[in-house]
Amino acid sequence: MRTIYSALWYLLLPALFLRLWLRGRKAPAYRLRWKERMAWGYRSGILKKSLWVHAVSVGETLAAAPLIERLLEDYPDVPLLVTTTTPTGSERVQALFGGRVTHVYCPWELPTALNRFMRAFDPQLVIVLETELWPNLCAAVKRHGAKLMLMNGRLSEKSYQGYGKLPRLIRPMMARFDALAVQTQVEAERYMALGAWPERVYPIGSVKFDMTLDAAVKQAAAALRSSFGNRPVWIAASTHPGEDALVLAAHKALREQRPEALLILVPRHPERFAAVADQIREAGLSVARRSQQESAAGVDVYLADTMGELLMLFGTCDVAFVGGSLVPVGGHNLLEPAAWQKPVLTGPHLHNFTAIGQLLDDAGGLSVVEDAQSLGATLLALLDDPAQCARQGKAAAGVVEANRGALEKGLRLVAMELNTGLGPSG
């Protein structure tokens, strides 16, 4: 089955290169460093006995940041390789870690490319994040003689059903994992049903609960909030196509009752920034763009068209809506606004964060809205009731505090796979 799978990848190569070129029309960075997708141009032995952490894009990179920081601290003599698949993920890695890690793009699912990659970077342990389940990558890791670990593993019911349709491809891949640190017992059972060895599956929780708000982030958030003046502020974060129009409609409805209200709009993908700015103006709303250092004074919408600032921006609002949820994307990280003690709003499409959403909902820290009308109504109710706003935000923050600890458990598993007992984390 994997032979057929590999052959399909080789047949798709022209389409893959065409896709890079097409995406490069809006995001030129996709046309750069294209040789890395094939692992061309590397010499053997660039790194020796490295630790390799593989994320995808910005979200996974930010989730992995505390893990990467601890690996740098706990294993200072071991080279650390961090890979992504998107330019935005690459930018985040470079901004967060600079020269402390080696960063390249992860190669495509081609056995020859993966073999070249292994010879170049010589990993002794490979840690993949969340749902980065690639049969050829897993096979190449084991062929190289390295350990393979899943960290912060999640698996929605939809993904589980999809993987279950290809047992001859998926079961051998799952059996190659030496350790799977997954978020919930439900997901542990799904991974085992797909072929993971039960004794290698550890439901340790989500490392996203172990995020911290450092002094610099708090200071930046306070300064920006001060510049907004004394007005109600809400944020719509990580929005997707089709969702911005709903958010803007909700904001216009809110402003009928609270005309001084300010919306901070943060599109998920940078190639959409200019188009969303145009969409705001077409909706009859005024806009200030953060990338151009424009003042939010007197405007209707503050467009946060920068990268890497979302955590800080959550600290500037009164209420937070997390996107990818009014359209069937599956939602995004609900814990960042929760850590700031903000009431969290989401749409109904939350299948990527079902467990976290349930925890927040059970604690009274989450509001689920169905459409623009209910979003606007919920915003108005919270902004008109500061006491309820504070209670809901405190409840959300309590969920974050109560569920910390997955990072330490994950680091113990890393140490175990590196054959160092309980390791530096104790």
CSV table of N, CA, C and O in Angstrom, one decimal, residues 234-315:
chain,number,residue,atom,x,y,z
A,234,TRP,N,-13.4,44.6,21.2
A,234,TRP,CA,-13.5,43.1,21.0
A,234,TRP,C,-12.6,42.7,19.8
A,234,TRP,O,-12.3,43.5,19.0
A,235,ILE,N,-12.2,41.5,19.9
A,235,ILE,CA,-11.3,41.0,18.9
A,235,ILE,C,-11.9,39.8,18.1
A,235,ILE,O,-12.6,39.0,18.8
A,236,ALA,N,-11.7,39.7,16.8
A,236,ALA,CA,-12.1,38.5,16.0
A,236,ALA,C,-10.7,38.0,15.5
A,236,ALA,O,-10.1,38.6,14.6
A,237,ALA,N,-10.3,36.9,16.0
A,237,ALA,CA,-8.9,36.4,15.8
A,237,ALA,C,-9.0,35.1,14.9
A,237,ALA,O,-9.8,34.3,14.9
A,238,SER,N,-8.0,35.1,14.0
A,238,SER,CA,-7.8,33.9,13.1
A,238,SER,C,-9.0,33.7,12.2
A,238,SER,O,-9.4,32.5,12.1
A,239,THR,N,-9.5,34.7,11.6
A,239,THR,CA,-10.7,34.6,10.7
A,239,THR,C,-10.3,34.0,9.4
A,239,THR,O,-9.2,34.2,8.9
A,240,HIS,N,-11.2,33.3,8.7
A,240,HIS,CA,-11.1,32.7,7.4
A,240,HIS,C,-12.0,33.3,6.4
A,240,HIS,O,-12.9,34.0,6.8
A,241,PRO,N,-11.8,33.0,5.1
A,241,PRO,CA,-12.7,33.5,4.1
A,241,PRO,C,-14.1,33.1,4.4
A,241,PRO,O,-14.4,31.9,4.8
A,242,GLY,N,-15.1,34.0,4.2
A,242,GLY,CA,-16.5,33.7,4.5
A,242,GLY,C,-16.8,34.1,5.9
A,242,GLY,O,-18.0,34.3,6.2
A,243,GLU,N,-15.8,34.3,6.8
A,243,GLU,CA,-16.1,34.6,8.2
A,243,GLU,C,-16.0,36.1,8.4
A,243,GLU,O,-16.7,36.6,9.3
A,244,ASP,N,-15.1,36.7,7.7
A,244,ASP,CA,-14.9,38.2,7.9
A,244,ASP,C,-16.2,39.0,7.7
A,244,ASP,O,-16.5,39.9,8.5
A,245,ALA,N,-17.0,38.6,6.7
A,245,ALA,CA,-18.3,39.3,6.4
A,245,ALA,C,-19.2,39.1,7.6
A,245,ALA,O,-19.9,40.1,8.0
A,246,LEU,N,-19.3,37.9,8.2
A,246,LEU,CA,-20.1,37.7,9.4
A,246,LEU,C,-19.6,38.5,10.6
A,246,LEU,O,-20.5,39.1,11.3
A,247,VAL,N,-18.3,38.6,10.8
A,247,VAL,CA,-17.8,39.4,11.9
A,247,VAL,C,-18.1,40.9,11.7
A,247,VAL,O,-18.5,41.6,12.6
A,248,LEU,N,-17.9,41.4,10.4
A,248,LEU,CA,-18.2,42.8,10.2
A,248,LEU,C,-19.7,43.1,10.4
A,248,LEU,O,-20.1,44.2,10.9
A,249,ALA,N,-20.6,42.2,10.0
A,249,ALA,CA,-22.0,42.3,10.2
A,249,ALA,C,-22.3,42.4,11.6
A,249,ALA,O,-23.2,43.2,12.1
A,250,ALA,N,-21.7,41.6,12.4
A,250,ALA,CA,-21.9,41.6,13.9
A,250,ALA,C,-21.4,42.9,14.5
A,250,ALA,O,-22.1,43.4,15.4
A,251,HIS,N,-20.3,43.4,14.0
A,251,HIS,CA,-19.8,44.6,14.5
A,251,HIS,C,-20.7,45.8,14.2
A,251,HIS,O,-20.9,46.7,15.0
A,252,LYS,N,-21.2,45.8,13.0
A,252,LYS,CA,-22.1,46.9,12.6
A,252,LYS,C,-23.4,46.9,13.5
A,252,LYS,O,-23.9,47.9,13.9
A,253,ALA,N,-23.9,45.6,13.8
A,253,ALA,CA,-25.1,45.5,14.6
A,253,ALA,C,-24.7,46.0,16.1
A,253,ALA,O,-25.5,46.7,16.7
A,254,LEU,N,-23.5,45.6,16.5
A,254,LEU,CA,-23.1,46.1,17.9
A,254,LEU,C,-23.0,47.6,17.9
A,254,LEU,O,-23.4,48.2,18.9
A,255,ARG,N,-22.5,48.2,16.9
A,255,ARG,CA,-22.3,49.7,16.9
A,255,ARG,C,-23.6,50.4,16.8
A,255,ARG,O,-23.6,51.6,17.2
A,256,GLU,N,-24.7,49.8,16.5
A,256,GLU,CA,-26.0,50.5,16.6
A,256,GLU,C,-26.4,50.8,18.0
A,256,GLU,O,-27.0,51.8,18.3
A,257,GLN,N,-25.9,49.9,18.9
A,257,GLN,CA,-26.1,50.2,20.4
A,257,GLN,C,-24.9,50.8,21.1
A,257,GLN,O,-25.1,51.5,22.0
A,258,ARG,N,-23.8,50.4,20.6
A,258,ARG,CA,-22.5,50.9,21.2
A,258,ARG,C,-21.6,51.5,20.1
A,258,ARG,O,-20.7,50.9,19.6
A,259,PRO,N,-22.0,52.7,19.6
A,259,PRO,CA,-21.3,53.3,18.5
A,259,PRO,C,-19.8,53.5,18.7
A,259,PRO,O,-19.1,53.7,17.7
A,260,GLU,N,-19.3,53.5,19.9
A,260,GLU,CA,-17.9,53.7,20.2
A,260,GLU,C,-17.1,52.4,20.1
A,260,GLU,O,-15.9,52.5,20.3
A,261,ALA,N,-17.7,51.3,19.9
A,261,ALA,CA,-17.1,50.0,20.0
A,261,ALA,C,-16.0,49.9,18.9
A,261,ALA,O,-16.2,50.3,17.7
A,262,LEU,N,-14.9,49.2,19.2
A,262,LEU,CA,-13.8,49.0,18.3
A,262,LEU,C,-13.6,47.5,18.1
A,262,LEU,O,-13.6,46.7,19.0
A,263,LEU,N,-13.5,47.1,16.8
A,263,LEU,CA,-13.2,45.7,16.5
A,263,LEU,C,-11.7,45.6,16.1
A,263,LEU,O,-11.3,46.3,15.2
A,264,ILE,N,-11.0,44.7,16.7
A,264,ILE,CA,-9.7,44.3,16.2
A,264,ILE,C,-9.8,43.0,15.4
A,264,ILE,O,-10.3,42.0,15.9
A,265,LEU,N,-9.6,43.1,14.1
A,265,LEU,CA,-9.8,42.0,13.2
A,265,LEU,C,-8.4,41.4,12.8
A,265,LEU,O,-7.5,42.2,12.3
A,266,VAL,N,-8.2,40.1,13.0
A,266,VAL,CA,-7.0,39.5,12.7
A,266,VAL,C,-7.2,38.3,11.8
A,266,VAL,O,-7.5,37.2,12.2
A,267,PRO,N,-7.0,38.5,10.5
A,267,PRO,CA,-7.2,37.4,9.5
A,267,PRO,C,-6.1,36.3,9.8
A,267,PRO,O,-5.0,36.6,10.2
A,268,ARG,N,-6.4,35.1,9.5
A,268,ARG,CA,-5.5,34.0,9.8
A,268,ARG,C,-4.3,34.0,8.9
A,268,ARG,O,-3.2,33.7,9.3
A,269,HIS,N,-4.5,34.3,7.6
A,269,HIS,CA,-3.4,34.2,6.6
A,269,HIS,C,-3.0,35.5,6.1
A,269,HIS,O,-3.8,36.3,5.7
A,270,PRO,N,-1.7,35.8,6.0
A,270,PRO,CA,-1.2,37.2,5.7
A,270,PRO,C,-1.5,37.5,4.2
A,270,PRO,O,-1.7,38.7,3.9
A,271,GLU,N,-1.7,36.6,3.3
A,271,GLU,CA,-2.0,36.9,1.9
A,271,GLU,C,-3.4,37.5,1.8
A,271,GLU,O,-3.7,38.0,0.7
A,272,ARG,N,-4.2,37.4,2.8
A,272,ARG,CA,-5.5,38.0,2.8
A,272,ARG,C,-5.6,39.4,3.4
A,272,ARG,O,-6.7,40.0,3.3
A,273,PHE,N,-4.5,39.9,3.9
A,273,PHE,CA,-4.6,41.2,4.6
A,273,PHE,C,-5.2,42.3,3.8
A,273,PHE,O,-6.1,43.0,4.2
A,274,ALA,N,-4.6,42.5,2.6
A,274,ALA,CA,-5.1,43.6,1.7
A,274,ALA,C,-6.5,43.4,1.3
A,274,ALA,O,-7.3,44.4,1.3
A,275,ALA,N,-6.9,42.2,1.0
A,275,ALA,CA,-8.3,42.0,0.6
A,275,ALA,C,-9.3,42.2,1.7
A,275,ALA,O,-10.4,42.8,1.5
A,276,VAL,N,-8.9,41.9,3.0
A,276,VAL,CA,-9.8,42.1,4.1
A,276,VAL,C,-9.9,43.6,4.4
A,276,VAL,O,-11.0,44.1,4.7
A,277,ALA,N,-8.8,44.4,4.2
A,277,ALA,CA,-8.9,45.8,4.4
A,277,ALA,C,-9.9,46.4,3.4
A,277,ALA,O,-10.7,47.3,3.8
A,278,ASP,N,-9.9,45.9,2.2
A,278,ASP,CA,-10.8,46.4,1.2
A,278,ASP,C,-12.3,46.0,1.6
A,278,ASP,O,-13.2,46.8,1.4
A,279,GLN,N,-12.4,44.8,2.1
A,279,GLN,CA,-13.7,44.3,2.5
A,279,GLN,C,-14.3,45.1,3.6
A,279,GLN,O,-15.5,45.4,3.7
A,280,ILE,N,-13.4,45.6,4.5
A,280,ILE,CA,-13.9,46.4,5.6
A,280,ILE,C,-14.5,47.7,5.1
A,280,ILE,O,-15.5,48.2,5.5
A,281,ARG,N,-13.7,48.3,4.2
A,281,ARG,CA,-14.2,49.6,3.6
A,281,ARG,C,-15.5,49.4,2.8
A,281,ARG,O,-16.4,50.3,2.8
A,282,GLU,N,-15.6,48.3,2.1
A,282,GLU,CA,-16.8,48.0,1.3
A,282,GLU,C,-18.0,47.8,2.2
A,282,GLU,O,-19.1,48.1,1.8
A,283,ALA,N,-17.7,47.4,3.4
A,283,ALA,CA,-18.8,47.3,4.4
A,283,ALA,C,-19.3,48.6,5.0
A,283,ALA,O,-20.2,48.6,5.8
A,284,GLY,N,-18.6,49.7,4.6
A,284,GLY,CA,-18.9,51.0,5.1
A,284,GLY,C,-18.3,51.3,6.4
A,284,GLY,O,-18.8,52.2,7.2
A,285,LEU,N,-17.2,50.6,6.8
A,285,LEU,CA,-16.6,50.8,8.1
A,285,LEU,C,-15.2,51.4,7.8
A,285,LEU,O,-14.5,51.1,6.8
A,286,SER,N,-14.7,52.3,8.7
A,286,SER,CA,-13.4,52.9,8.6
A,286,SER,C,-12.4,51.9,9.2
A,286,SER,O,-12.7,51.1,10.1
A,287,VAL,N,-11.1,51.9,8.7
A,287,VAL,CA,-10.1,51.0,9.1
A,287,VAL,C,-8.8,51.6,9.3
A,287,VAL,O,-8.4,52.5,8.6
A,288,ALA,N,-8.1,51.2,10.3
A,288,ALA,CA,-6.7,51.5,10.6
A,288,ALA,C,-5.9,50.2,10.5
A,288,ALA,O,-6.3,49.2,11.1
A,289,ARG,N,-4.7,50.3,9.8
A,289,ARG,CA,-3.9,49.1,9.6
A,289,ARG,C,-2.7,49.1,10.5
A,289,ARG,O,-1.9,50.1,10.5
A,290,ARG,N,-2.5,48.1,11.3
A,290,ARG,CA,-1.4,48.1,12.3
A,290,ARG,C,-0.1,48.0,11.6
A,290,ARG,O,0.9,48.6,12.0
A,291,SER,N,0.0,47.4,10.4
A,291,SER,CA,1.3,47.3,9.7
A,291,SER,C,1.8,48.6,9.2
A,291,SER,O,3.0,48.8,9.0
A,292,GLN,N,0.9,49.6,9.1
A,292,GLN,CA,1.2,50.9,8.6
A,292,GLN,C,1.2,51.9,9.8
A,292,GLN,O,1.3,53.1,9.6
A,293,GLN,N,1.2,51.4,11.0
A,293,GLN,CA,1.3,52.2,12.2
A,293,GLN,C,0.2,53.3,12.3
A,293,GLN,O,0.5,54.4,12.8
A,294,GLU,N,-1.0,52.9,11.8
A,294,GLU,CA,-2.1,53.9,11.8
A,294,GLU,C,-2.8,53.9,13.1
A,294,GLU,O,-2.9,52.8,13.7
A,295,SER,N,-3.2,55.0,13.6
A,295,SER,CA,-3.9,55.1,14.8
A,295,SER,C,-5.3,54.6,14.8
A,295,SER,O,-6.0,54.8,13.8
A,296,ALA,N,-5.7,53.9,15.8
A,296,ALA,CA,-7.1,53.4,15.9
A,296,ALA,C,-8.1,54.5,16.4
A,296,ALA,O,-9.3,54.2,16.4
A,297,ALA,N,-7.6,55.6,16.7
A,297,ALA,CA,-8.5,56.7,17.3
A,297,ALA,C,-9.6,57.0,16.2
A,297,ALA,O,-9.3,57.4,15.1
A,298,GLY,N,-10.8,56.9,16.6
A,298,GLY,CA,-11.9,57.3,15.8
A,298,GLY,C,-12.3,56.3,14.7
A,298,GLY,O,-13.3,56.6,14.0
A,299,VAL,N,-11.6,55.2,14.5
A,299,VAL,CA,-12.0,54.3,13.5
A,299,VAL,C,-12.8,53.1,14.0
A,299,VAL,O,-12.9,52.9,15.2
A,300,ASP,N,-13.5,52.4,13.1
A,300,ASP,CA,-14.4,51.4,13.4
A,300,ASP,C,-13.7,50.0,13.6
A,300,ASP,O,-14.1,49.2,14.5
A,301,VAL,N,-12.6,49.8,12.8
A,301,VAL,CA,-12.0,48.5,12.8
A,301,VAL,C,-10.5,48.7,12.8
A,301,VAL,O,-9.9,49.5,12.0
A,302,TYR,N,-9.8,48.0,13.7
A,302,TYR,CA,-8.3,48.0,13.7
A,302,TYR,C,-7.8,46.7,13.1
A,302,TYR,O,-8.0,45.6,13.7
A,303,LEU,N,-7.3,46.8,11.9
A,303,LEU,CA,-6.9,45.5,11.2
A,303,LEU,C,-5.4,45.2,11.6
A,303,LEU,O,-4.5,45.9,11.3
A,304,ALA,N,-5.3,44.1,12.3
A,304,ALA,CA,-4.0,43.6,12.8
A,304,ALA,C,-3.4,42.8,11.7
A,304,ALA,O,-3.4,41.5,11.7
A,305,ASP,N,-2.8,43.5,10.7
A,305,ASP,CA,-2.2,42.8,9.6
A,305,ASP,C,-0.7,42.6,9.8
A,305,ASP,O,0.1,43.0,9.0
A,306,THR,N,-0.3,42.0,10.9
A,306,THR,CA,1.0,41.7,11.3
A,306,THR,C,1.1,40.2,11.7
A,306,THR,O,0.0,39.6,11.9
A,307,MET,N,2.3,39.7,11.9
A,307,MET,CA,2.4,38.3,12.3
A,307,MET,C,3.0,38.2,13.6
A,307,MET,O,3.9,39.0,14.0
A,308,GLY,N,2.6,37.2,14.4
A,308,GLY,CA,3.3,36.9,15.7
A,308,GLY,C,2.8,37.8,16.9
A,308,GLY,O,3.5,37.7,17.9
A,309,GLU,N,1.7,38.5,16.7
A,309,GLU,CA,1.3,39.4,17.8
A,309,GLU,C,0.0,39.0,18.4
A,309,GLU,O,-0.6,39.7,19.2
A,310,LEU,N,-0.6,37.9,18.0
A,310,LEU,CA,-2.0,37.6,18.4
A,310,LEU,C,-2.1,37.4,19.9
A,310,LEU,O,-3.0,37.9,20.5
A,311,LEU,N,-1.1,36.8,20.5
A,311,LEU,CA,-1.2,36.6,22.0
A,311,LEU,C,-1.2,37.9,22.7
A,311,LEU,O,-2.0,38.1,23.6
A,312,MET,N,-0.4,38.9,22.2
A,312,MET,CA,-0.4,40.2,22.8
A,312,MET,C,-1.8,40.9,22.6
A,312,MET,O,-2.3,41.6,23.4
A,313,LEU,N,-2.3,40.8,21.3
A,313,LEU,CA,-3.5,41.5,21.0
A,313,LEU,C,-4.7,41.0,21.8
A,313,LEU,O,-5.6,41.8,22.1
A,314,PHE,N,-4.7,39.7,22.2
A,314,PHE,CA,-5.8,39.2,23.1
A,314,PHE,C,-5.8,40.0,24.4
A,314,PHE,O,-6.9,40.2,25.0
A,315,GLY,N,-4.7,40.5,24.8
A,315,GLY,CA,-4.6,41.3,26.1
A,315,GLY,C,-5.2,42.7,26.0
A,315,GLY,O,-5.3,43.3,27.0
